[in-house]
Coordinates of C-alpha atoms and ligand atoms in Angstrom, one line a residue:
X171 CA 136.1 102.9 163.4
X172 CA 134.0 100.1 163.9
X173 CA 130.6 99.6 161.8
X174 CA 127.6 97.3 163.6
X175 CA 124.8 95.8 161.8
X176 CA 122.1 94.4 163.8
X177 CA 118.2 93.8 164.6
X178 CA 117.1 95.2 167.8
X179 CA 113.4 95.4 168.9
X180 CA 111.4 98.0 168.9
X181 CA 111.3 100.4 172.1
X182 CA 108.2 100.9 173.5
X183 CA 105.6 104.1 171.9
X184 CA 108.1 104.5 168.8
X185 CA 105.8 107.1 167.0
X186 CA 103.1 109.2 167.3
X187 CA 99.3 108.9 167.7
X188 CA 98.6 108.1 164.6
X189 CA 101.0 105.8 163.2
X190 CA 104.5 104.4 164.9
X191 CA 106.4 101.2 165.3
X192 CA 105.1 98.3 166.9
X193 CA 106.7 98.0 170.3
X194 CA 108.9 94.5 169.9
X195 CA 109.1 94.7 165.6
X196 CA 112.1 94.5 164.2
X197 CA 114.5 97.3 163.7
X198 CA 117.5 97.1 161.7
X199 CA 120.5 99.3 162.5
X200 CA 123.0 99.9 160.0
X201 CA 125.5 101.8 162.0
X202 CA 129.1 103.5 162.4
X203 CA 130.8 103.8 165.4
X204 CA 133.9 106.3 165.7
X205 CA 136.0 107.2 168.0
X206 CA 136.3 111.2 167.9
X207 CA 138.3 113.3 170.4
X208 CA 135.2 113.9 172.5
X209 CA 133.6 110.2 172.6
X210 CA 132.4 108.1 170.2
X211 CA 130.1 109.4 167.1
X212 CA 127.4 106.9 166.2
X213 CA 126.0 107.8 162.6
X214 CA 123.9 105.7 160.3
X215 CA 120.4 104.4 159.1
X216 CA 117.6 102.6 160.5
X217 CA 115.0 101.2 158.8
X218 CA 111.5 99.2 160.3
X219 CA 108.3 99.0 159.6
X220 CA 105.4 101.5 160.5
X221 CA 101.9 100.3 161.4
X222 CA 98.9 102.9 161.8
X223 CA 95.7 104.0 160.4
X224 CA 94.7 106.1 157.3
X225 CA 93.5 109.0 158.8
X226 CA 90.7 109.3 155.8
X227 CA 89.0 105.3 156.0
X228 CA 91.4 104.3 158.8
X229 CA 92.1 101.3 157.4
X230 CA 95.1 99.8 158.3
X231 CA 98.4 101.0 157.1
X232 CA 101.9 99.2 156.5
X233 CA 104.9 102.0 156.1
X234 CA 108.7 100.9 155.7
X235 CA 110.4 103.7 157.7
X236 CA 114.0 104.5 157.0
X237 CA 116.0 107.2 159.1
X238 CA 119.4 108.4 159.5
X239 CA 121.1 109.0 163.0
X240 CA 123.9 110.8 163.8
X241 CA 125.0 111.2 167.5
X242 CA 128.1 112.0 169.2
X243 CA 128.0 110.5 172.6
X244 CA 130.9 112.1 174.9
X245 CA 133.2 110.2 177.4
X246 CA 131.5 111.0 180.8
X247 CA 134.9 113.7 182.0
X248 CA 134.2 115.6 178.8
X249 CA 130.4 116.0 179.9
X250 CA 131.2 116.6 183.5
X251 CA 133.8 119.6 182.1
X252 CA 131.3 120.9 180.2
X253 CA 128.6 121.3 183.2
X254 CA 131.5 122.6 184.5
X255 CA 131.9 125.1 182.6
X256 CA 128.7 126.1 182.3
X257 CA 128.2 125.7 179.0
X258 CA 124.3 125.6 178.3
X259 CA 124.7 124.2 175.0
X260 CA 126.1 120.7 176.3
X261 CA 123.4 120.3 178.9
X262 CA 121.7 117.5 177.2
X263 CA 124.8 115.8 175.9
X264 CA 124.6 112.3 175.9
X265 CA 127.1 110.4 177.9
X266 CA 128.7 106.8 177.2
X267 CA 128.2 104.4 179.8
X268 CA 131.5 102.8 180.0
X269 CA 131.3 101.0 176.3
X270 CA 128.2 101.1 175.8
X271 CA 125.9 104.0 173.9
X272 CA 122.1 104.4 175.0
X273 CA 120.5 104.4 171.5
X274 CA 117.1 104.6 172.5
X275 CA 117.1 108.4 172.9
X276 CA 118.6 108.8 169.6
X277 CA 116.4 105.9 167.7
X278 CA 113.5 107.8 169.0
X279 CA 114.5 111.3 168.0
X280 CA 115.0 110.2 164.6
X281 CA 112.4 107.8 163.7
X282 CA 109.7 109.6 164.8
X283 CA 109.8 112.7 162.5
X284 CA 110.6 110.1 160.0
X285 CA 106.9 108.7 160.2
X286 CA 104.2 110.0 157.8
X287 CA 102.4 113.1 159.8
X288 CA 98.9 111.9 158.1
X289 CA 99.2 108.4 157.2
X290 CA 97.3 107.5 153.8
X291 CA 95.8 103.6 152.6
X292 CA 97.0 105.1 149.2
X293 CA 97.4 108.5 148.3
X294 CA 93.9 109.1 146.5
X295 CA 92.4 107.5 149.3
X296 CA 88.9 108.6 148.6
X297 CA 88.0 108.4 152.6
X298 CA 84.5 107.1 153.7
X299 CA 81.0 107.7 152.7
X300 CA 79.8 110.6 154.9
X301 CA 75.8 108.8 154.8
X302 CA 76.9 105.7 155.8
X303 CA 80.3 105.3 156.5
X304 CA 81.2 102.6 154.2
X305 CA 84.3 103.1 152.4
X306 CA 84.2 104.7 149.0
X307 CA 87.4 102.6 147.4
X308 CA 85.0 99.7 147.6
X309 CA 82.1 100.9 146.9
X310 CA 82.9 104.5 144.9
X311 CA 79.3 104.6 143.0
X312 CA 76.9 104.0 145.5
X313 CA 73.8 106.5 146.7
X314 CA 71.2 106.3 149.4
X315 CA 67.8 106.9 148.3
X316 CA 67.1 109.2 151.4
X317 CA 65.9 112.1 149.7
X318 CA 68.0 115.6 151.1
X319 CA 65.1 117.2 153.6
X320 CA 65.7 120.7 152.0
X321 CA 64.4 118.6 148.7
X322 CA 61.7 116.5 151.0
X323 CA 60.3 119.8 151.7
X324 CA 60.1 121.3 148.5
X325 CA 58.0 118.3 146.7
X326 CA 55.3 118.9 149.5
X327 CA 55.1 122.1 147.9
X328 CA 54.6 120.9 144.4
X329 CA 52.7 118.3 145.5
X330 CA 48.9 117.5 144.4
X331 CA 47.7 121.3 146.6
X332 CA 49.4 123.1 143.7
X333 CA 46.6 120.9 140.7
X334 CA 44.0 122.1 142.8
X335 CA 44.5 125.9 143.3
X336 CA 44.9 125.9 139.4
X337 CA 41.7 124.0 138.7
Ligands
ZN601 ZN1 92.4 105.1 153.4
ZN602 ZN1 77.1 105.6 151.7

């Protein structure tokens, strides 16, 4: 058994839409590498740091991500006995390329369910001002003096007509 520690950069479109890791950022891998009868099981943590936008203001948002991995990567004979076989199930094995294990796959299958699904500023994120679209966390109190037109509408009515019809 052999454990690794080390910083890799970020792959490209780590994440979804909304928030993900920066292509290039660092990534630090905190790994265990054993040898199993099959290939080599690579289990462990990974932890980076998410950049996105709140989905209410869309300011910017700064997430650490941490994520656990665990992938058995099977010596090349062992997969090709397997398609053998026929064996639907190992279809999508992952293979070791002489000593070396693709992580990329398996970084991106765990980080990315690991990210926040609606990314928040701060979770009572009060969003922006549906008038003016300032945001409310700096400016929580403040009104517009446009009058509702439903309302507009309604002072015509009471307006200086109604005095006279009473006179
Ligand atoms: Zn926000
Ligand atoms: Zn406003």
């Amino acid at each position: 058994m052999r454990t690794v520690q080390r910083t890799v950069a970020a792959p490209d479109e780590l994440g979804s839409g909304m928030i993900g890791i920066p292509a290039g950022s660092d990534l630090e891998l905190d790994l265990r590498l054993e040898a199993v009868m099959e290939g080599v099981l690579v289990s462990g943590s990974i932890h980076g740091e998410a950049v996105g936008e709140c989905v209410r203001c869309l300011d910017r948002v700064v997430e650490p991500v941490d994520a656990t991995v665990q992938e058995l990567y099977v010596y090349p004979e062992r997969a090709e006995a397997a398609v053998d076989s026929g064996d639907d199930e190992d279809e999508d094995v992952r293979e070791l390329e002489g000593d070396l294990v693709d992580l990329e796959p398996a970084l991106r299958d765990a980080v990315v369910p690991a990210l926040p699904f609606r990314p928040l500023c701060r979770p009572d994120c009060p969003g922006l001002c549906p008038q003016c679209g300032e945001r409310l966390a700096d400016d929580p109190d403040h009104t517009h003096d446009t009058i509702d037109p439903r309302w507009a509408a309604l002072g015509g009515l009471l307006g200086p007509d109604d005095e006279k019809r009473e006179s």
